[in-house]
Each structure stands twice: as structure tokens, then as C-alpha cells.
Coordinates of C-alpha atoms and ligand atoms in Angstrom, one line a residue:
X125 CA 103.6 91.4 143.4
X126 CA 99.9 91.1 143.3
X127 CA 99.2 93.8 145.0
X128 CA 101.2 96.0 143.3
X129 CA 99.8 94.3 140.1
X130 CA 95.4 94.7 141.4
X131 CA 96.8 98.5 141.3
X132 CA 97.6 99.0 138.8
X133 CA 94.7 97.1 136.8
X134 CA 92.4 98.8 139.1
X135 CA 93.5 102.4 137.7
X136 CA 93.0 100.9 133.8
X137 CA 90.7 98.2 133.8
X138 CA 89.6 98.8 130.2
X139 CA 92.6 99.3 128.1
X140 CA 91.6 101.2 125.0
X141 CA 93.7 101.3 121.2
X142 CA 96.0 104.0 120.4
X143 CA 94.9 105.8 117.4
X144 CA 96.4 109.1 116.0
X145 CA 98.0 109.3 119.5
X146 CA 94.6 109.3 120.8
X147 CA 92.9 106.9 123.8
X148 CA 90.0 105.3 122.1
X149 CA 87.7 102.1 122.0
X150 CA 86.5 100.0 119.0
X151 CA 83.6 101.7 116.8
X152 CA 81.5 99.0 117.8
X153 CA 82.3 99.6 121.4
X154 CA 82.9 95.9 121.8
X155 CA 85.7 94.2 123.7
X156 CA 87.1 91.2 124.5
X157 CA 88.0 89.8 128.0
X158 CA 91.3 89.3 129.2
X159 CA 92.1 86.2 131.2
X160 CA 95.0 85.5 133.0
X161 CA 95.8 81.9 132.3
X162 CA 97.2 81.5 136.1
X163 CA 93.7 81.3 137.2
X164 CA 91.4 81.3 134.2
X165 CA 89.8 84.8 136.0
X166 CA 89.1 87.6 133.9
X167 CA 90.7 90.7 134.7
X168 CA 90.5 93.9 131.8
X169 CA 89.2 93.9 128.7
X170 CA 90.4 95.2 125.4
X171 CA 88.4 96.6 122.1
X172 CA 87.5 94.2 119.6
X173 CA 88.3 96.1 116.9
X174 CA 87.5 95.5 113.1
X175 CA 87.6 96.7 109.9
X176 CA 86.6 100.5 110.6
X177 CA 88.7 100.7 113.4
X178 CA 92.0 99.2 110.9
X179 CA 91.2 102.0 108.3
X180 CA 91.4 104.1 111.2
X181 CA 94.5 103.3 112.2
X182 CA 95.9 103.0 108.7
X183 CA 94.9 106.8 107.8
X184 CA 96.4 107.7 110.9
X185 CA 99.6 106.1 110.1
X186 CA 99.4 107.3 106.3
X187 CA 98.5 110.7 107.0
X188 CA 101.7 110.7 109.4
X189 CA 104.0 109.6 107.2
X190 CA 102.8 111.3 104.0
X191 CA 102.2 114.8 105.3
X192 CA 103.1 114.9 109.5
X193 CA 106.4 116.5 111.5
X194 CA 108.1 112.6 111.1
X195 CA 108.4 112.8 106.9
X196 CA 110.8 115.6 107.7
X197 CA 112.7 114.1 111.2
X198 CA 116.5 113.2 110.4
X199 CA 117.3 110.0 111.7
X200 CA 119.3 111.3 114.4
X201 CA 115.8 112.7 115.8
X202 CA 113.8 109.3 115.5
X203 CA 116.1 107.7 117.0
X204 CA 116.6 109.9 120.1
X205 CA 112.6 109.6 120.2
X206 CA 113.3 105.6 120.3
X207 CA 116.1 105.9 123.3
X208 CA 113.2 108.3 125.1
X209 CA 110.6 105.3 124.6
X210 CA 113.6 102.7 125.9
X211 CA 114.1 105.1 129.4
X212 CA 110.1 105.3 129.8
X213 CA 110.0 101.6 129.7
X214 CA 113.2 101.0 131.8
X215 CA 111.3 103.6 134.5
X216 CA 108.3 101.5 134.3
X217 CA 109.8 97.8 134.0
X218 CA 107.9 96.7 137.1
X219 CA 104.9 97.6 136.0
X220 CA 105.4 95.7 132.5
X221 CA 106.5 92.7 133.6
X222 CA 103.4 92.5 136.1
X223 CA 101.2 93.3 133.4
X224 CA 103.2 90.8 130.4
X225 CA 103.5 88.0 133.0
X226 CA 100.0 88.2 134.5
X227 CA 98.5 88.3 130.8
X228 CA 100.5 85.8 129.5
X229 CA 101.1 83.3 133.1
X230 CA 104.7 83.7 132.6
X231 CA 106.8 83.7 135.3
X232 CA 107.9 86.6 136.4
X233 CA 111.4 86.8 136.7
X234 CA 110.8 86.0 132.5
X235 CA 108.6 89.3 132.6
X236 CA 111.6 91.0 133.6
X237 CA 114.2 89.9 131.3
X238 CA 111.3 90.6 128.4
X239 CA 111.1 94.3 129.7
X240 CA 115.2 94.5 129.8
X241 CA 115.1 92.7 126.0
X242 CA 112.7 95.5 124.7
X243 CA 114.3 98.2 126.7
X244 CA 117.8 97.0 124.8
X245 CA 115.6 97.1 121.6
X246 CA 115.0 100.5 121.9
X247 CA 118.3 101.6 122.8
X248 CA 120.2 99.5 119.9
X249 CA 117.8 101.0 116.6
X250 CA 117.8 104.3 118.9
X251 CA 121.3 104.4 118.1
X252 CA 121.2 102.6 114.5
X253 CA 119.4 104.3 112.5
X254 CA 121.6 107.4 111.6
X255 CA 124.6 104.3 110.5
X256 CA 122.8 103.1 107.7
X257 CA 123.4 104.7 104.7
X258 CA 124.2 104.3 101.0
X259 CA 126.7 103.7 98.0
X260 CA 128.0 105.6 95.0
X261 CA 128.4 103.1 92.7
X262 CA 130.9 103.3 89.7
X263 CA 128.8 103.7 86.4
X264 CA 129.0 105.0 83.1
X265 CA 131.4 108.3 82.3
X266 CA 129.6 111.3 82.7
X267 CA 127.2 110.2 85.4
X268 CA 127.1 109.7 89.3
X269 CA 124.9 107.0 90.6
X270 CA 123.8 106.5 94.5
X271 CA 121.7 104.8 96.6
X272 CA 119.8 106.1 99.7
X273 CA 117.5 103.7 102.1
X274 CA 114.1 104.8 101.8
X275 CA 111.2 103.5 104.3
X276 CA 108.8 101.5 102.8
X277 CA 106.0 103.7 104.5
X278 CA 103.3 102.9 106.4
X279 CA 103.7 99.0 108.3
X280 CA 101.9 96.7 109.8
X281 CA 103.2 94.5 112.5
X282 CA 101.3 91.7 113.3
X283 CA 102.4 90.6 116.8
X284 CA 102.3 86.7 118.9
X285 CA 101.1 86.1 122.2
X286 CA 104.6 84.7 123.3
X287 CA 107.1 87.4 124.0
X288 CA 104.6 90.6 123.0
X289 CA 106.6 93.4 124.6
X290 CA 109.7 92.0 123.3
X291 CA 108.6 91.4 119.3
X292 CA 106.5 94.7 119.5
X293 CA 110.0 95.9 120.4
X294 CA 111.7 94.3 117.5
X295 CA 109.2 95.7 115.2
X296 CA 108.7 99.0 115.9
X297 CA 112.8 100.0 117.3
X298 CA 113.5 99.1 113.3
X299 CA 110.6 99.8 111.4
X300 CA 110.8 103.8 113.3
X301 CA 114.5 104.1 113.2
X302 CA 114.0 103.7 109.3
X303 CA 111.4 106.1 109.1
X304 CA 107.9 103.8 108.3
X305 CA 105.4 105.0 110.3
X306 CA 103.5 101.6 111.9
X307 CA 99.9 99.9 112.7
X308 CA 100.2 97.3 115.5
X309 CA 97.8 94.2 115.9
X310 CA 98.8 92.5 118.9
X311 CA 97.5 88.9 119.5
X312 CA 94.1 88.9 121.3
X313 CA 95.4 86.6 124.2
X314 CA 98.5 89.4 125.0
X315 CA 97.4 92.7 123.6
X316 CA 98.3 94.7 127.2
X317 CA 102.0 95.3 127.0
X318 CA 101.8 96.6 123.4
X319 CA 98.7 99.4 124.3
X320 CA 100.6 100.3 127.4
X321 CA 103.6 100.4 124.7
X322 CA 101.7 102.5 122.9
X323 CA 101.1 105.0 125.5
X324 CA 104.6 105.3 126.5
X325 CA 105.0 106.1 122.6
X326 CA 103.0 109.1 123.0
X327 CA 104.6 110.2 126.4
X328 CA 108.1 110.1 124.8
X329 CA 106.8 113.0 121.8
X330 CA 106.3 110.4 119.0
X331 CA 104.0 112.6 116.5
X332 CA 100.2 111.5 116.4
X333 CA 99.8 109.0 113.5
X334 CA 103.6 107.2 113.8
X335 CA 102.8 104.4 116.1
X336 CA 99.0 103.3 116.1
X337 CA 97.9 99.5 118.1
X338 CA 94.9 98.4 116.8
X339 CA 93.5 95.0 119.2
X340 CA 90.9 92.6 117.8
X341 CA 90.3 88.9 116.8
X342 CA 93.2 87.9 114.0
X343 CA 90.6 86.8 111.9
X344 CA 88.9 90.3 112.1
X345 CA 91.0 93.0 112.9
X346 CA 94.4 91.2 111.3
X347 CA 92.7 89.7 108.7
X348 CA 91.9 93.7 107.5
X349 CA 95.2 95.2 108.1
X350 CA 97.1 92.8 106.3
X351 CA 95.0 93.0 103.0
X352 CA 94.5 97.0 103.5
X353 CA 95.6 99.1 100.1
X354 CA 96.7 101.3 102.6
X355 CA 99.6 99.1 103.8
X356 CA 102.8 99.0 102.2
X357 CA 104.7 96.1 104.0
X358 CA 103.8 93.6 106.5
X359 CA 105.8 91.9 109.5
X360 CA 104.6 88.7 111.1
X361 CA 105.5 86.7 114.0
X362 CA 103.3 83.3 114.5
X363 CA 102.2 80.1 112.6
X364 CA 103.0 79.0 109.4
X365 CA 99.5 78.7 108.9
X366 CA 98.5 82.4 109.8
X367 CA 101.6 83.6 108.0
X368 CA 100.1 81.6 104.7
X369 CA 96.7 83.7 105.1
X370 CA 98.8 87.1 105.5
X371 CA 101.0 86.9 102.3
X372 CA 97.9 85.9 100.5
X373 CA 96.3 89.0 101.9
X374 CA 99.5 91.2 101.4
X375 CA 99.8 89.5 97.7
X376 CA 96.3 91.0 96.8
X377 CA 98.0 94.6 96.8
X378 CA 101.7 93.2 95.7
X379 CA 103.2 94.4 99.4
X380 CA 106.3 92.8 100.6
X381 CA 106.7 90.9 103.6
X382 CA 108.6 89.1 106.3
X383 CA 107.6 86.0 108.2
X384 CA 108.9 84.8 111.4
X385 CA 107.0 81.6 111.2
X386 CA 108.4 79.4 114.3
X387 CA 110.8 76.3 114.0
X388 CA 111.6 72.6 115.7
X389 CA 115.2 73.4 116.2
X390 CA 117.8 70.9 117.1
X391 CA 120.7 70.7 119.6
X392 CA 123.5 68.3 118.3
X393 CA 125.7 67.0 121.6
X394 CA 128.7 65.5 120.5
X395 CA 130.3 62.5 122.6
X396 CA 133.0 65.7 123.6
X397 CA 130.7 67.8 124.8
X398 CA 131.5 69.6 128.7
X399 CA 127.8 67.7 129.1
X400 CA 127.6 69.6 132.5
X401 CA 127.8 73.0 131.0
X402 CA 125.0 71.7 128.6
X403 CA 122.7 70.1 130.4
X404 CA 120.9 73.8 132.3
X405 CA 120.9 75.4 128.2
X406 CA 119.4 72.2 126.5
X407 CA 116.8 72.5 129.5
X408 CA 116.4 76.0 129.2
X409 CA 115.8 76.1 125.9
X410 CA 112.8 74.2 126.0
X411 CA 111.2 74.9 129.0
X412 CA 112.0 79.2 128.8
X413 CA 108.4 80.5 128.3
X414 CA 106.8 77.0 128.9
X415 CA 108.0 76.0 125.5
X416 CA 106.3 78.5 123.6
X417 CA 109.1 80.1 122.2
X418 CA 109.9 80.1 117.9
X419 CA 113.7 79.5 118.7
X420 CA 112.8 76.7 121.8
X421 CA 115.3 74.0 121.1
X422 CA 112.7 71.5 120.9
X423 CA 115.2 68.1 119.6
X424 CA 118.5 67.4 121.3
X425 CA 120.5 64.8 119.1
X426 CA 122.8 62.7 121.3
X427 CA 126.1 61.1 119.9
X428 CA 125.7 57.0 120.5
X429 CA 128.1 56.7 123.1
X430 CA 126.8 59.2 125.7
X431 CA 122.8 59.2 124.6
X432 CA 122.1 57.2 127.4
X433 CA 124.4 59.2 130.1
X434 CA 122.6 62.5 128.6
X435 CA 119.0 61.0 128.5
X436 CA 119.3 60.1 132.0
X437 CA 120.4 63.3 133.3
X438 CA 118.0 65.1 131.5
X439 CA 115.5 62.9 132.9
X440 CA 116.7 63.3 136.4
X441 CA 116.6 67.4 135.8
X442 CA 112.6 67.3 134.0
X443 CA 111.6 65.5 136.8
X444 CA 112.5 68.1 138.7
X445 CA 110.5 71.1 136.8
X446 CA 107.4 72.4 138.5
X447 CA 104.7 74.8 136.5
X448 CA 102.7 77.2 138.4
X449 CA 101.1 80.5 138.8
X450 CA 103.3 83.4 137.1
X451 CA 103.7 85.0 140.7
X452 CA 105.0 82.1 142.5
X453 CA 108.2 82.5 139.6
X454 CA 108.3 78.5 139.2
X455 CA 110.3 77.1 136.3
X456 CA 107.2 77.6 134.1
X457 CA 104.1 79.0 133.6
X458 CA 100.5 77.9 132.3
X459 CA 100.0 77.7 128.8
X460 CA 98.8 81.2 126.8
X461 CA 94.8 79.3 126.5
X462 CA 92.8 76.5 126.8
X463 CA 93.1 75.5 123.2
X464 CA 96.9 75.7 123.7
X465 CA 97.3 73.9 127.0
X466 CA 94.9 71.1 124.5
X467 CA 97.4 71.0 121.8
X468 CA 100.2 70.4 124.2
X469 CA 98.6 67.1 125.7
X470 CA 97.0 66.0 122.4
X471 CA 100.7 65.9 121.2
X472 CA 101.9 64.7 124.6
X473 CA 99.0 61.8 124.5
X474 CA 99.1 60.8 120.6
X475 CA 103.4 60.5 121.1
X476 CA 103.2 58.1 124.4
X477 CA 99.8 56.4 122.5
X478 CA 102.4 55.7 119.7
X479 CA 104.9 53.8 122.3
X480 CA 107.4 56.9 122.5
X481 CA 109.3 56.2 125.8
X482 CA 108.8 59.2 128.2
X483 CA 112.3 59.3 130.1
X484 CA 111.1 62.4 132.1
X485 CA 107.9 64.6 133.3
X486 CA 107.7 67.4 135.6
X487 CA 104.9 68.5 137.6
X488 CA 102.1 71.3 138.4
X489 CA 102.1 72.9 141.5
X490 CA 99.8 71.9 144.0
X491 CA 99.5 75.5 144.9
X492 CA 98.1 76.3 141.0
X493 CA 94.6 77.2 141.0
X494 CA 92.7 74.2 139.6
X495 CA 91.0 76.8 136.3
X496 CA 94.3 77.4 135.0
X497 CA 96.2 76.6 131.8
X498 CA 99.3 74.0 133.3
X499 CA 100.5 71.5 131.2
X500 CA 103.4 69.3 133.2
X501 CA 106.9 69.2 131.0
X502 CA 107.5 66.1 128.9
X503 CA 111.0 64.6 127.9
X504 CA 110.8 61.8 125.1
X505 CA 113.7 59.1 124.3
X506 CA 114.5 57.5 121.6
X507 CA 112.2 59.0 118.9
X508 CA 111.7 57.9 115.6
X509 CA 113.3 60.8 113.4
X510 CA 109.8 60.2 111.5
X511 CA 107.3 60.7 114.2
X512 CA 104.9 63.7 114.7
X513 CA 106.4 64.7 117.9
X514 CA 109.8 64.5 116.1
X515 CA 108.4 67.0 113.2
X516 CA 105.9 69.2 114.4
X517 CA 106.3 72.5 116.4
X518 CA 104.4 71.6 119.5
X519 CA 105.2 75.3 121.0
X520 CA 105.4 73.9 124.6
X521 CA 106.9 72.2 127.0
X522 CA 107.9 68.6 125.3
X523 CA 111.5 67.9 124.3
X524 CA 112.1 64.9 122.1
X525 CA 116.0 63.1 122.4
X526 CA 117.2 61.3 119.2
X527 CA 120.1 59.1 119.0
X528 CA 123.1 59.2 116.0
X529 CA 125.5 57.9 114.9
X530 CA 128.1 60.0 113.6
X531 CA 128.7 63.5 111.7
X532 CA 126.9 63.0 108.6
X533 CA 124.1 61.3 110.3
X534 CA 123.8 64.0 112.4
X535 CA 123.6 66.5 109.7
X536 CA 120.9 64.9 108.2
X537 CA 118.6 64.7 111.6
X538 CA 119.0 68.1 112.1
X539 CA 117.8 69.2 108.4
X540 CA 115.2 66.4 108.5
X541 CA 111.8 68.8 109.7
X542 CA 110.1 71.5 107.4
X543 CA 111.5 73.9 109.4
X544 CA 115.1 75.7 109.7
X545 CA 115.2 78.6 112.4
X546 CA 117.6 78.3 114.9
X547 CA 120.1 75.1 116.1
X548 CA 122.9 74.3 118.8
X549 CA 126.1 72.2 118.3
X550 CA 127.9 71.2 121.2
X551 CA 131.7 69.8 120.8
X552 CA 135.3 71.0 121.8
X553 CA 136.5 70.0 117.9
X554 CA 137.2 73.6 116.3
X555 CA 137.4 72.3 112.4
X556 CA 133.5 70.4 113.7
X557 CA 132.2 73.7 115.2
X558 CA 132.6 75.6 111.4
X559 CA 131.5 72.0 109.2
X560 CA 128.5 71.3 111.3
X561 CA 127.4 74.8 111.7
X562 CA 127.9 75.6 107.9
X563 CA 125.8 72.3 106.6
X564 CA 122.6 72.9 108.9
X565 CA 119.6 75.2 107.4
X566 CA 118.7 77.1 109.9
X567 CA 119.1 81.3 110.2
X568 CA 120.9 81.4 113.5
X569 CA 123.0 78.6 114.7
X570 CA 125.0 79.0 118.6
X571 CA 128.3 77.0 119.3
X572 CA 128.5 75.5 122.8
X573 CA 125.6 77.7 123.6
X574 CA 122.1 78.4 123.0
X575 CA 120.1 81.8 123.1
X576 CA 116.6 81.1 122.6
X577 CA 115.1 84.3 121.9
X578 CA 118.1 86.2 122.9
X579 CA 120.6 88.9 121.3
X580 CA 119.5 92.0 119.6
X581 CA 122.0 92.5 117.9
X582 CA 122.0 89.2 116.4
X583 CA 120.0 88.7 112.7
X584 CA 117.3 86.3 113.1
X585 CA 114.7 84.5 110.9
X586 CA 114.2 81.4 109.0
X587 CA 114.9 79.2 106.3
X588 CA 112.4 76.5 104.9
X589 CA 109.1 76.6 106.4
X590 CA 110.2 79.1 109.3
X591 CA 109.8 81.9 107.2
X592 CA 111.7 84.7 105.4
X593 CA 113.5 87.9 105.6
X594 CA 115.5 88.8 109.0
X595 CA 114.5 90.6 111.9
X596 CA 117.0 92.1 115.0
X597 CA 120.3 93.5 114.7
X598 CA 121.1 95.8 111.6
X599 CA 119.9 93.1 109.4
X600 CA 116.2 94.3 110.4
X601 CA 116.8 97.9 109.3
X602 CA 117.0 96.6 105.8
X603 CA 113.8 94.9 105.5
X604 CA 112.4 97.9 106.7
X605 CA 113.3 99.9 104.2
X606 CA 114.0 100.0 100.5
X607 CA 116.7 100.5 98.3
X608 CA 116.6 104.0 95.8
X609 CA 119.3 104.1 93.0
X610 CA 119.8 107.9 91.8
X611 CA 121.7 108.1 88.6
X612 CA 122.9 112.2 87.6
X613 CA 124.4 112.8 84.5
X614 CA 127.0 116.0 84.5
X615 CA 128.9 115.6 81.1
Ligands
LIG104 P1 98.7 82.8 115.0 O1 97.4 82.5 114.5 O2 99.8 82.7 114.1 O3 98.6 84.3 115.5 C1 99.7 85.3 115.5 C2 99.1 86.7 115.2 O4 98.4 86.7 114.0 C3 98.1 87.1 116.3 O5 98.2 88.5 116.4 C4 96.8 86.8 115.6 O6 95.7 87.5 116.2 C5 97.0 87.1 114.2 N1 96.2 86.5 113.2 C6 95.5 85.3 113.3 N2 94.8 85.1 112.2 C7 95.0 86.1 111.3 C8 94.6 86.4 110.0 N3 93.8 85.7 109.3 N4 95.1 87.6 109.5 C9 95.9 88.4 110.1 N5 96.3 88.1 111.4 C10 95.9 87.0 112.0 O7 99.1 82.0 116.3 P2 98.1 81.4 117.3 O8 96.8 80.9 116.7 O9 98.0 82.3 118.4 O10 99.0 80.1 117.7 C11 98.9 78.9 117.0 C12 100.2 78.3 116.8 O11 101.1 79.2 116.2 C13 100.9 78.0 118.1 O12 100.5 76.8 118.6 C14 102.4 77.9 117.6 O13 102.7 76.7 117.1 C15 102.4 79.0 116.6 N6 103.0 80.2 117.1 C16 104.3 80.5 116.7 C17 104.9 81.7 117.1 C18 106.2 82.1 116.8 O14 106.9 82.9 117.4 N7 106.8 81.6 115.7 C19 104.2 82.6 118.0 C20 102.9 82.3 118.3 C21 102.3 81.1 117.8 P3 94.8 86.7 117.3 O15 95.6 86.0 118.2 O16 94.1 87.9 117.9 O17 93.9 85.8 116.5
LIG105 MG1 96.0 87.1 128.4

């Protein structure tokens, strides 16, 4: 695999932006350097792009959808161009994953299922777009009135470093299928699945000026394209924090958006649970992506009368969990970047400072080069509802167990954080399954499962603090677009 992977980075070492279906670097000519957070080591570089290099982009992307061949495509012929861009990344999945999991230290097998997730991506809004239509809606007499779905026109997709190739996917397969034409800013730390994305784009006979990526510092090159007059709507995957700054930004020119803005989603396990069916999808779901994940289940509630049985076993199972190098395909990778791999132990050390019991903890390789970005998996019993680590998206590897009492109480631990993205609710009681998973706040919410970034076809997004609007599925191919009423009279 790393073979296969120097080969490929030899051929492209300097990955440029796609502009107008054109190859090309920042203005400045500056870049930034690309570390793979396996080994700390530098290994490409990407173009630090700013201001002049957005405005760019966003002519492009106007120019494309005001005047090029796409303002006059049916949707029958985007979405054929989408399936084409699917089958170019199907034919080269191994190359993606290399280049995701190297640039991000994710495992690799996880680089794999990210290239099958955007492939799917592309195949579902390939096939989407042309079902979406309008109403005739009963009006006065004498006049017809419809509705069509119009694109909202040129968007800009603001990307996270966690699952690039797979939100790029999410993006682009709706905002395309409805007609927008788009402006990528990947995150500086994972920008080289979404230019190769990009290239693919222009292989597969998207016109010049319908897909532009655009890499620089978010406080530069993000920063622009999310206050640009040029811009009608905005998408964003990432912090609350950053998503606060973008509406601001998107507010100065009235634009609308939708925020994906993470979550600290719970797991409820009921005393009835089939607790050895649970216990690989509680783990998974926080140690997938080495925690850094929106949807990681990140609490896992625990009925009275089996927490101890559960908190054991999960104990017995993080002990187990070894990070490593994204090549070795270990049950995590290192952290996305210093600074993240700091926030993970800050939490880690200010919870056990605080007198949180830790009833599990995994280890790093002792293979892992020494420069990389490993933080060992943390389990944490009996928190305090109250606690930081109990409220606060840590966005790695660090699962906190609660205790409760009954239904109600149970309820109410769940809603208790800021946040309300995804949750899990494990029991065999039917009438439970609908009560509990009606009363929690949270956009998706599994049954005896848990899909942490998982399903397509599945509308996802937040309530609370985790954001607004809904991405995947066909939900996503109404945000992207906006409703026209057309009223005739014929009397
Ligand atoms: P972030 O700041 O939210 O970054 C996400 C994206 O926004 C990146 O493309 C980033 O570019 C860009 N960006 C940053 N500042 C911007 C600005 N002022 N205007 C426009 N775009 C801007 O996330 P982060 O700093 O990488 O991570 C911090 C925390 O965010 C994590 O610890 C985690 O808690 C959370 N997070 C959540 C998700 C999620 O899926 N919900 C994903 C990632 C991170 P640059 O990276 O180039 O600055
Ligand atoms: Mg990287």
C-alpha cells in the first residue's frame, strides 16, 4: 500500500485548484504543506488560496450557471454526468482511499468504505434528480397555479477534514443534480480527495465553471467565499463555532444556509437489550474515524440494573483498541493535527483531573512512528450528567457511560447537551422503540442499531446546537433548491 501510494504522490506532488475546469495554483503562488498525521512528514503541498483566487472561482461558477451549456441541461443529463463521476471514482477507489487515509491517518480499510459511501452518493442524486418535481395547487377560478424547484444558483460548500471525499460527495451529488453550479473549500488539513474529485469532474464532461475547489486557510480562503455577493447559498460541515462566523458572513448578503454543526449523541441500553449485539456498534460508534465523526455516539446511557455488566464489557473491549499508522489498518488512526490530538488529551486530562473514573483505555502501537498524531481511546464511568466531558463534543476517541434510572430519566439525559444530531435506543419493547425515539431531539435516531455516518439515503442534520436544514437522501435536494409558485389566469 505504500508503494502503490509514493506513486502515485510522486506523479502529483503539488496538487493545484480546479478553476473553470482548469489546473491552476493560487495568485500568490503560495501553498501550504500537507502532512500526514501517521508520521508528522510532509508529503504535497496545496495552493493557499485567498480572496482573488475565491472571486475566481465564484465568476467561474456564475458565469456557468448564468450563461454556460449546464443552464440549459435537463436533469436527466446532470444526473447521467453525476453517475459518470460515481464510475470514475469506483475505477479509481484504490487510489482514493490511499490518498484520503494517508492525508487524514485513517485507516485504510475506513478509506475504502469512504470511496464506496461517495461512489453511492453519486449514483443515488445521479438518479434523483429528474424525481423531484412540483404541484398544481387548487386556487382561485379562473387561474392555474404550480410550483417548479428552481436551483438556488451558484454554492458554496464549505467542507471538514473528517470524511472529505464522502461530505464533498454529499454536497456536490445534490447541489448538481438540482442544477446549482458549486465552489468547494475543502479543510486545509484534507483538501486532496476533493482536487482529485475535482479532476475526475472534468474527466466525466462536467462543463468548465459547474464544479470549481478552491484550497486555502478557512480564515482566508473560507472566510471570502462565504461572505462573497457572488454566492447565493452556503453549505457547512464543522464547528459550531466556524458555522457562527459563516452565517454571519452569509447574513451580510441575506443568503441562506445549512449547518451540519456536529453533536454529543447518546445511546440509551435498556436492561433488555441483546447486550452482545450492542456491544461491537456502541464501540464502533465511537472509535470509527478515531472519534472524529459528527454522528460518533459519544454517551452510552446504561439502565441501573446492567450498567455495571455493560461498563465492564466495554472496558474489557477498549482495552483492547490499538491506534496506529493508517497502513497498518489498526482499529484507529492518529488524530487529523497536533492541535487536535491536544484537545483530545486536554479533555482526557481535565475529566480524570476531575476524579471521572476511567473504566477502559486502549493503546498506541509500538510500531507508530513517535512524530505522529495518536491519542490512546478513553472509556469513562459513571459521569456526572453535568461534567464537561459529559457536554462537550470532544470529536475523538473518549466515550463517557452514564447510569439511569428509568424511561423518563432516560429521556431527559439524552436531551440534556446543547446538541441534538443523531441517538441510539436499544430494547426489545416495540411500544418503547416509538415513545423513546419520538421524545429525543435529535435529526436521526437508529433502533437496535447505530450508523454513524452511514445511509445515503437517509436525511440527516441537526436540531439545537447541531445545526439546521438536512443533508442526504431526497431531503438534501430541497435545500438545494428553491421553491417557484407560477400563478396563470385563463378566464
Ligand atoms: P472548522 O473550523 O469548523 O472547519 C471546517 C471548515 O470550515 C474547514 O474547511 C475550515 O477551513 C473552514 N473554515 C474555518 N474557518 C472559517 C471561516 N472563518 N470562514 C469560512 N470557513 C472557515 O473545524 P476545525 O477547526 O477543523 O475543527 C475544530 C472542531 O470542529 C473539531 O474539534 C470538532 O469539534 C469540530 N468539527 C466538527 C465536524 C463535524 O462534522 N461536525 C467536522 C470537523 C470539525 P480550514 O480547515 O482550512 O481552516
Ligand atoms: Mg493531511
Amino acid at each position: 500500500m505504500v508503494q502503490n501510494l509514493s506513486r502515485i504522490i510522486a506523479q502529483d506532488k503539488n496538487f493545484l485548484n480546479i478553476i473553470n475546469g482548469r489546473r491552476v495554483a493560487a495568485l500568490s503562488q503560495e501553498t501550504i504543506t500537507v502532512l500526514c498525521p501517521s508520521d508528522g512528514l510532509a508529503f504535497a503541498t496545496i495552493p493557499a488560496g485567498s480572496a482573488g483566487d475565491v472571486d475566481r472561482a465564484v465568476s467561474a461558477a456564475r458565469e456557468a450557471f448564468d450563461h454556460g451549456p449546464w443552464s440549459r441541461m435537463t436533469a436527466v443529463e446532470r444526473g447521467r454526468l453525476l453517475t459518470r463521476l460515481g464510475r470514475l471514482i469506483e475505477q479509481h477507489g484504490d487510489e482514493l482511499a490511499a490518498l484520503e487515509s494517508r492525508d487524514t491517518g485513517k485507516p485504510i480499510r475506513q478509506g475504502r468504505a469512504d470511496v464506496a459511501a461517495a461512489m453511492r452518493y453519486y449514483e443515488f442524486y445521479g438518479g434523483a434528480g429528474d424525481k423531484i418535481h412540483g404541484d398544481t395547487i387548487p386556487f382561485l377560478d379562473g387561474y392555474t397555479a404550480l410550483t417548479l424547484r428552481e436551483p438556488h444558483g451558484v454554492v458554496a460548500g464549505i467542507i471538514p477534514w473528517n470524511y472529505p471525499m464522502q461530505i464533498m460527495a454529499r454536497v456536490v451529488g445534490a447541489a448538481l443534480a438540482m442544477g446549482n453550479t458549486l465552489v468547494v473549500k475543502p479543510a486545509e488539513d484534507a483538501s486532496l480527495s476533493t482536487i482529485r474529485i475535482g479532476e475526475l469532474a472534468v474527466d466525466a464532461g462536467f462543463p468548465d465553471g459547474v464544479l470549481n475547489v478552491i484550497t486555502g486557510y478557512g480564515r482566508e480562503a473560507g472566510a471570502a467565499l462565504s461572505s462573497h455577493p457572488g454566492i447565493d447559498y452556503v453549505t457547512f460541515t464543522g464547528s459550531p463555532t466556524t458555522g457562527t462566523a459563516i452565517q454571519q458572513a452569509a447574513a451580510t448578503n441575506n443568503r441562506g444556509v445549512t449547518m451540519e454543526l456536529g453533536g454529543k449523541s447518546p445511546q440509551i441500553v435498556f436492561a433488555d437489550t441483546d447486550i452482545e449485539r450492542a456491544l461491537p456498534v456502541l464501540v464502533n460508534a465511537i472509535i470509527q474515524n478515531g472519534g472524529q465523526t459528527c454522528s460518533a455516539g459519544s454517551r452510552i446511557l446504561i439502565e441501573r440494573p446492567i450498567y455495571d455488566e455493560v461498563a465492564t464489557a466495554l472496558g474489557e473491549r477498549f482495552n483492547k483498541l490499538v491506534a496506529g499508522p493508517h497502513d497498518a489498518d489498526l482499529d484507529l488512526g492518529a488524530m487529523i493535527n497536533p492541535a487536535q490530538k491536544r484537545r483530545v488529551e486536554n479533555y482526557v486530562r481535565a475529566a480524570a483531573e476531575a476524579g471521572i473514573d476511567v473504566a477502559g483505555r486502549g493503546s498506541i502501537d509500538s510500531n507508530a512512528p513517535a512524530a505522529g498524531f495518536y491519542v490512546a481511546p478513553v472509556l469513562f464511568g459513571a459521569v456526572d450528567p453535568s461534567a464537561i466531558i459529559a457536554q462537550e463534543e470532544v470529536f475523538g476517541p473518549v466515550l463517557s457511560l452514564f447510569a439511569f434510572n428509568d424511561e423518563q430519566d432516560a429521556i431527559r439525559l439524552a436531551n440534556s447537551t446543547e446538541y441534538g444530531l443523531v441517538a441510539g435506543v436499544w430494547t426489545k419493547d416495540g411500544a418503547r422503540q416509538h415513545r423513546v425515539a419520538k421524545r429525543i431531539r435529535a435529526g436521526q435516531v437508529f433502533v437496535n442499531a447505530y450508523g454513524a455516518g452511514g445511509g445515503i439515503e437517509l436525511p440527516f442534520g441537526g436540531f439545537k446546537k447541531s445545526g439546521h436544514g438536512r443533508e442526504k437522501g431526497f431531503e438534501a435536494l430541497y435545500d438545494m433548491s428553491a421553491t417557484k409558485t407560477i400563478i396563470f389566469r385563463h378566464d
